[in-house]
XYZ file of C-alpha atoms in Angstrom:
329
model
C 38.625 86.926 23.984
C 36.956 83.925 25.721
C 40.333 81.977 24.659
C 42.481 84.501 26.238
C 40.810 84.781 29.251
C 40.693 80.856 29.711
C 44.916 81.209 28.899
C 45.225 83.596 31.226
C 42.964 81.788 34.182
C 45.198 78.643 33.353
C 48.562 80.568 33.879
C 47.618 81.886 37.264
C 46.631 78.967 38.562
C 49.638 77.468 37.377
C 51.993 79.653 38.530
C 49.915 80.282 42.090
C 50.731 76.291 42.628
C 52.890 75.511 45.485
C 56.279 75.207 44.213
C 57.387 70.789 44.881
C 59.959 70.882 48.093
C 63.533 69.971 47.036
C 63.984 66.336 47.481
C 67.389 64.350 47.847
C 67.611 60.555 48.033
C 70.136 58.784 49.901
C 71.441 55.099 49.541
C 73.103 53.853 52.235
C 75.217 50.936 53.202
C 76.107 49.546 56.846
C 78.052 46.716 58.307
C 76.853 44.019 60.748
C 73.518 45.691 60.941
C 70.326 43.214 61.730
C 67.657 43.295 59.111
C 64.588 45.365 60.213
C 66.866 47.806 62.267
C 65.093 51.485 61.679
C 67.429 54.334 60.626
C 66.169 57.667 61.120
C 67.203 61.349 59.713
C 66.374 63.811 61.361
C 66.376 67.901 61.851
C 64.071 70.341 63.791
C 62.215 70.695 60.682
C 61.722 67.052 59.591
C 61.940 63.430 60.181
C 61.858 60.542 58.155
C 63.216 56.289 58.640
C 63.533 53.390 56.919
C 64.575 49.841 57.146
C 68.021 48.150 57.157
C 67.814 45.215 54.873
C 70.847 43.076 53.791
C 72.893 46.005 55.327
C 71.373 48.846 52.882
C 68.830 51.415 53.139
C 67.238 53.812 51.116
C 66.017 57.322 51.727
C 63.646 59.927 49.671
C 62.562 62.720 51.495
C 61.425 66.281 50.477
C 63.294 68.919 52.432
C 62.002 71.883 53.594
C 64.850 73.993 51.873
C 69.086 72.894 50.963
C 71.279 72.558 52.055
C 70.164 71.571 55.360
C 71.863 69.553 58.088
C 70.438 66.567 59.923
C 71.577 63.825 61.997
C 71.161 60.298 60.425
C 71.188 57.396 63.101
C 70.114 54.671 64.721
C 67.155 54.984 67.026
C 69.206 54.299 70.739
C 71.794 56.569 68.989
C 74.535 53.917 69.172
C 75.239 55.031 65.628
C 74.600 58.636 64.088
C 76.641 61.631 61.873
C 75.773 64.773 61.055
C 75.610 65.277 57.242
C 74.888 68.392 55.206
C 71.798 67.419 52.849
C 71.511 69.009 49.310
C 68.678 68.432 46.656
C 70.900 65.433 44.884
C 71.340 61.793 44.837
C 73.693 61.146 47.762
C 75.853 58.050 49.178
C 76.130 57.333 52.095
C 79.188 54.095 52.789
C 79.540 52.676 56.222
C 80.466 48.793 55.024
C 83.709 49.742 57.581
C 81.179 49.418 60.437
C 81.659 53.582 61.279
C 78.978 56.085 60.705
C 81.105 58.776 61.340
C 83.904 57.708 58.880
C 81.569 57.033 56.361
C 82.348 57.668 53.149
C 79.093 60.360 51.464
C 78.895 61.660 48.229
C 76.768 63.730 46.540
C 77.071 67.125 48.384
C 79.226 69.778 48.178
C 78.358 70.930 51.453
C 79.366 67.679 53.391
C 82.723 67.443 51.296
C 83.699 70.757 52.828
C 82.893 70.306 56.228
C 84.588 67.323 56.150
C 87.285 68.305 54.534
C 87.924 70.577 57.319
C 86.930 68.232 60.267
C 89.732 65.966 59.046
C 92.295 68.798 59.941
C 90.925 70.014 63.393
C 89.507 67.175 64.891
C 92.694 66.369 67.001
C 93.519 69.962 67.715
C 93.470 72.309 70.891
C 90.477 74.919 70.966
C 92.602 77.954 70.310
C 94.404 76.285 67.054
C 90.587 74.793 66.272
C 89.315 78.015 66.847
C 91.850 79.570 64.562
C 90.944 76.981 61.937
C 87.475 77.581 62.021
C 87.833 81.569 61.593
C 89.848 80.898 58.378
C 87.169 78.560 56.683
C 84.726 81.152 57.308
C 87.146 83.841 55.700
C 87.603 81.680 52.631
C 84.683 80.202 52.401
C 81.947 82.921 51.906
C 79.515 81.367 49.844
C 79.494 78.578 52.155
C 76.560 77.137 54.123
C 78.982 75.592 56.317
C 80.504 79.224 57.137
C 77.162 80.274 58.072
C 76.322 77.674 60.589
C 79.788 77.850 61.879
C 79.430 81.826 62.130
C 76.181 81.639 64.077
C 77.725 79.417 66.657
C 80.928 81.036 67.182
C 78.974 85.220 66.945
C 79.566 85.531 70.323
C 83.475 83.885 70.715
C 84.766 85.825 67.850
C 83.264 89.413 69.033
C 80.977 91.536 67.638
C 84.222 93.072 65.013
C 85.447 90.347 63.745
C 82.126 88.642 63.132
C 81.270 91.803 61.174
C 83.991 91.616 59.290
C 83.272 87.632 58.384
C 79.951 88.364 57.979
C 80.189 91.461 55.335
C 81.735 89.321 51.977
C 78.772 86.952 52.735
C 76.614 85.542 49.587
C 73.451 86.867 49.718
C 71.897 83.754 49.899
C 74.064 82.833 52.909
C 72.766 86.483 54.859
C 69.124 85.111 53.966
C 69.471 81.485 55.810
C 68.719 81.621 58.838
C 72.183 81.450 60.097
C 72.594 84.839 58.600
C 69.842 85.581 60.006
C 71.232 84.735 63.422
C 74.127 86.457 62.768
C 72.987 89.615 61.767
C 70.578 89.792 65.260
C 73.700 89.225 67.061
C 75.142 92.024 65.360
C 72.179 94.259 65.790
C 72.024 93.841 69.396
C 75.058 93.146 70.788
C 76.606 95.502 73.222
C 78.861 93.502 75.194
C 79.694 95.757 78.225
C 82.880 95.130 79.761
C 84.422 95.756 82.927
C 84.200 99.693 83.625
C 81.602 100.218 81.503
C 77.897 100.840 82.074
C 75.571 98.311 82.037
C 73.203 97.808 79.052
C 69.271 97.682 79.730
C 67.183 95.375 78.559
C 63.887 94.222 79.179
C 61.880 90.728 79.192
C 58.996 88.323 80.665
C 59.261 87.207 84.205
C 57.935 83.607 85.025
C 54.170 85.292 85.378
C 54.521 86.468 82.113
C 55.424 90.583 83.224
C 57.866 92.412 81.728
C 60.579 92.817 83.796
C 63.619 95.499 83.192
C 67.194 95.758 84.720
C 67.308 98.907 85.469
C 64.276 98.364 87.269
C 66.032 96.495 90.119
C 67.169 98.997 92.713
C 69.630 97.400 94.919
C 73.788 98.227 96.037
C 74.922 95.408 94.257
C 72.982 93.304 91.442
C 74.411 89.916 89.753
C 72.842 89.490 86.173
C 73.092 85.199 86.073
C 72.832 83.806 82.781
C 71.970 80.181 83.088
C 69.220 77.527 82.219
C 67.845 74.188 83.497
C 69.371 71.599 81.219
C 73.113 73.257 82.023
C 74.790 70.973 84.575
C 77.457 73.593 86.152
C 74.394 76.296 86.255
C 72.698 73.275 88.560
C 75.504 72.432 90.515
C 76.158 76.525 91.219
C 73.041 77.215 92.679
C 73.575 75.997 96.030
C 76.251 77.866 96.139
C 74.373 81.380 94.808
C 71.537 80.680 97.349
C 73.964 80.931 99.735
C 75.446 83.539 98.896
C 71.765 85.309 98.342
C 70.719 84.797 101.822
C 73.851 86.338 103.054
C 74.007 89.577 101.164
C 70.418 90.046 100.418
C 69.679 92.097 103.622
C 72.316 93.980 102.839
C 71.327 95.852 99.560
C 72.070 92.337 97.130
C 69.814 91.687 94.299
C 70.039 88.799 91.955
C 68.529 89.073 88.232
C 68.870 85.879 86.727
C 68.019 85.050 82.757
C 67.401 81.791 81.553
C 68.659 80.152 78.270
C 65.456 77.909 78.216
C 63.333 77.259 75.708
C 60.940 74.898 77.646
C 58.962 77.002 80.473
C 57.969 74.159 82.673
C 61.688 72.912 82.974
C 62.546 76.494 83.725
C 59.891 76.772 86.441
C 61.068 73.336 88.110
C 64.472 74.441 88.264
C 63.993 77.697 89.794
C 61.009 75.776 92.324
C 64.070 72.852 93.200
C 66.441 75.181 93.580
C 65.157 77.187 95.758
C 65.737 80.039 93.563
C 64.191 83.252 95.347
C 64.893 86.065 92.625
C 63.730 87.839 90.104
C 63.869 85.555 86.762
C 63.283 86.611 83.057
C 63.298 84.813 79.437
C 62.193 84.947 76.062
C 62.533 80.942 75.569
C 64.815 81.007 73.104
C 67.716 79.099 74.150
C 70.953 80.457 72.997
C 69.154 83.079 70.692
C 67.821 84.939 73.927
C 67.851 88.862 73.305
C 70.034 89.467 76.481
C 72.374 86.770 75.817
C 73.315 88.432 72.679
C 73.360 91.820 73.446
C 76.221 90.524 76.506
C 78.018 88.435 74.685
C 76.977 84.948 76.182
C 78.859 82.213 74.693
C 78.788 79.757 77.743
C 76.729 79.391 80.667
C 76.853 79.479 83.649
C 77.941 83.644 83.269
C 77.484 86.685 85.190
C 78.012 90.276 85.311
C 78.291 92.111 89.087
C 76.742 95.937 88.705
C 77.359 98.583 91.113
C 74.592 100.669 92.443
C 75.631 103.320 89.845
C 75.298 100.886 87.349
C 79.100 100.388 86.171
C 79.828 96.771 85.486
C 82.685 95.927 87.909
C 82.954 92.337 87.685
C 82.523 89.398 85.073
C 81.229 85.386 85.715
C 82.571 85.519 89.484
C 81.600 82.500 91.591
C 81.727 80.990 95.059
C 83.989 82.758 97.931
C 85.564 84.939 94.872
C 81.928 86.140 94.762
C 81.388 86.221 98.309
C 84.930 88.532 98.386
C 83.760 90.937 96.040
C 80.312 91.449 97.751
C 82.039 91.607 100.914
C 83.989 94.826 99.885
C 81.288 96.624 98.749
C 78.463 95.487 100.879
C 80.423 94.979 104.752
């Protein structure tokens, strides 16, 4: 009894161990490279380097899960690629001096995305775009289709991305591109123009919850923007104009920020000069109301009438001014 006991302590402590992390290697060759030059890889969820010597370098790293993408590259970035990491021995050949023609081997993953960046690199969006949809459509059981999916949610439409997203693996649906994915599809709503708007509520600035329909006013711009996007920045003189002019007049802005870090949020809105009502979540381009609208560039707007029908879509400067004109003079 003693013995079995003892067998049975031994098994659970065993199998209560914390499972080793998947670990790839990577041997790498460069071209022209000074010995002692650092070479990182890097994603969100890890980092690692190592040293260039005779124009090789060597990498063993456990990985939080695979496959998983990372940038390798040097550390002013003069030199970098993407590459899709998997739990094998990999090769990684720059002698031709190119990071991003290298030759890699050793993951399935990185042969497929590759294989498909070869044909679309030189083409137009639309025939890209077109590209792109049909990897994902043949390519189910692809990590690659994932990632590309949750990027492009919001571009294809809330149909068709159902449609890709249905003959998914399960493991795919579990990643947290899948994951992504099936939020978008969850929330989206994308009102268009004619239709009602859809509510939603978030945190101001001050940390209150602030809600759309909450805004009384005879006109109201929902701005989708952020600090880090350049056009956004370059807008906002423009919309602060605009905002002082029609304000008095029944105007209301409601502006939602793609951020993710608050205290470049707050300095934007403070240098701008920014005098509405602001909301986020601070999660970049996963915010709630990004997705249920349809977001998939910033800067983007909707203009809502006072009886809350969406009559106009990412209208700027004097077209702006026009439309506020008609229903505010």
């Amino acid at each position: 009894m003693k013995i079995l006991t003892f067998g049975i302590l031994i098994l659970l402590l065993f199998t209560c161990k914390e499972q080793p992390k998947p670990e790839f290697s990577l041997k790498g060759k460069t071209k022209d490279v000074e010995n002692g030059m650092v070479i990182y890889i890097v994603n969100k969820e890890f980092q690692d380097s190592t040293l260039v010597e005779n124009n090789t370098f060597y990498f063993k790293t456990k990985l939080p899960y695979y496959p998983i993408q990372a940038v390798l590259r040097t550390k002013d970035n003069f030199a970098y690629r993407f590459l899709w990491l998997e739990d094998n021995s990999m090769t990684f050949d720059a002698s031709n001096g190119d990071f991003l023609t290298a030759n890699v081997t050793g993951s399935e993953s990185e042969n497929l995305s590759q294989d498909l960046y070869r044909v679309i690199d030189t083409l137009p969006r639309e025939e890209r775009l077109k590209k792109e949809l049909e990897f994902v459509k043949n390519n189910p059981n692809s990590i690659v289709s994932a990632s590309m999916l949750a990027v492009y949610s919001t571009t294809f439409g809330k149909k068709k991305t159902t449609e890709l997203f249905k003959p998914f693996s399960k493991q795919n649906k579990n990643s947290k591109y899948g994951e992504k994915i099936a939020k978008y599809i969850e929330l989206n709503k994308e009102p268009k123009i004619g239709d009602q708007f859809a509510d939603f509520e978030m945190a101001d600035q001050n940390g209150k919850s602030q809600k759309l329909s909450d805004i009384k006013g005879k006109a109201i711009l929902l701005e989708f923007w952020s600090s880090w996007c350049g056009p956004c920045r370059k807008e906002n003189p423009n919309l602060v104009r605009t905002y002082k002019k029609f304000q008095p007049q029944g105007f209301k802005i409601f502006a939602v920020s793609l951020d993710e870090d608050k205290d470049s949020w707050l300095q934007a809105i403070e240098k701008d000069s920014l005098n509405w009502t602001h909301v986020s979540d601070l999660k970049s381009d996963e915010n709630e109301a990004s997705l249920i609208y349809g977001i998939n560039g910033i800067p983007d707007n909707f203009l809502i009438a006072e009886n809350g029908e969406v009559i106009g879509r990412n209208l700027r400067g004097e077209e702006l001014n026009q439309k506020l004109s008609e229903l505010l003079d």
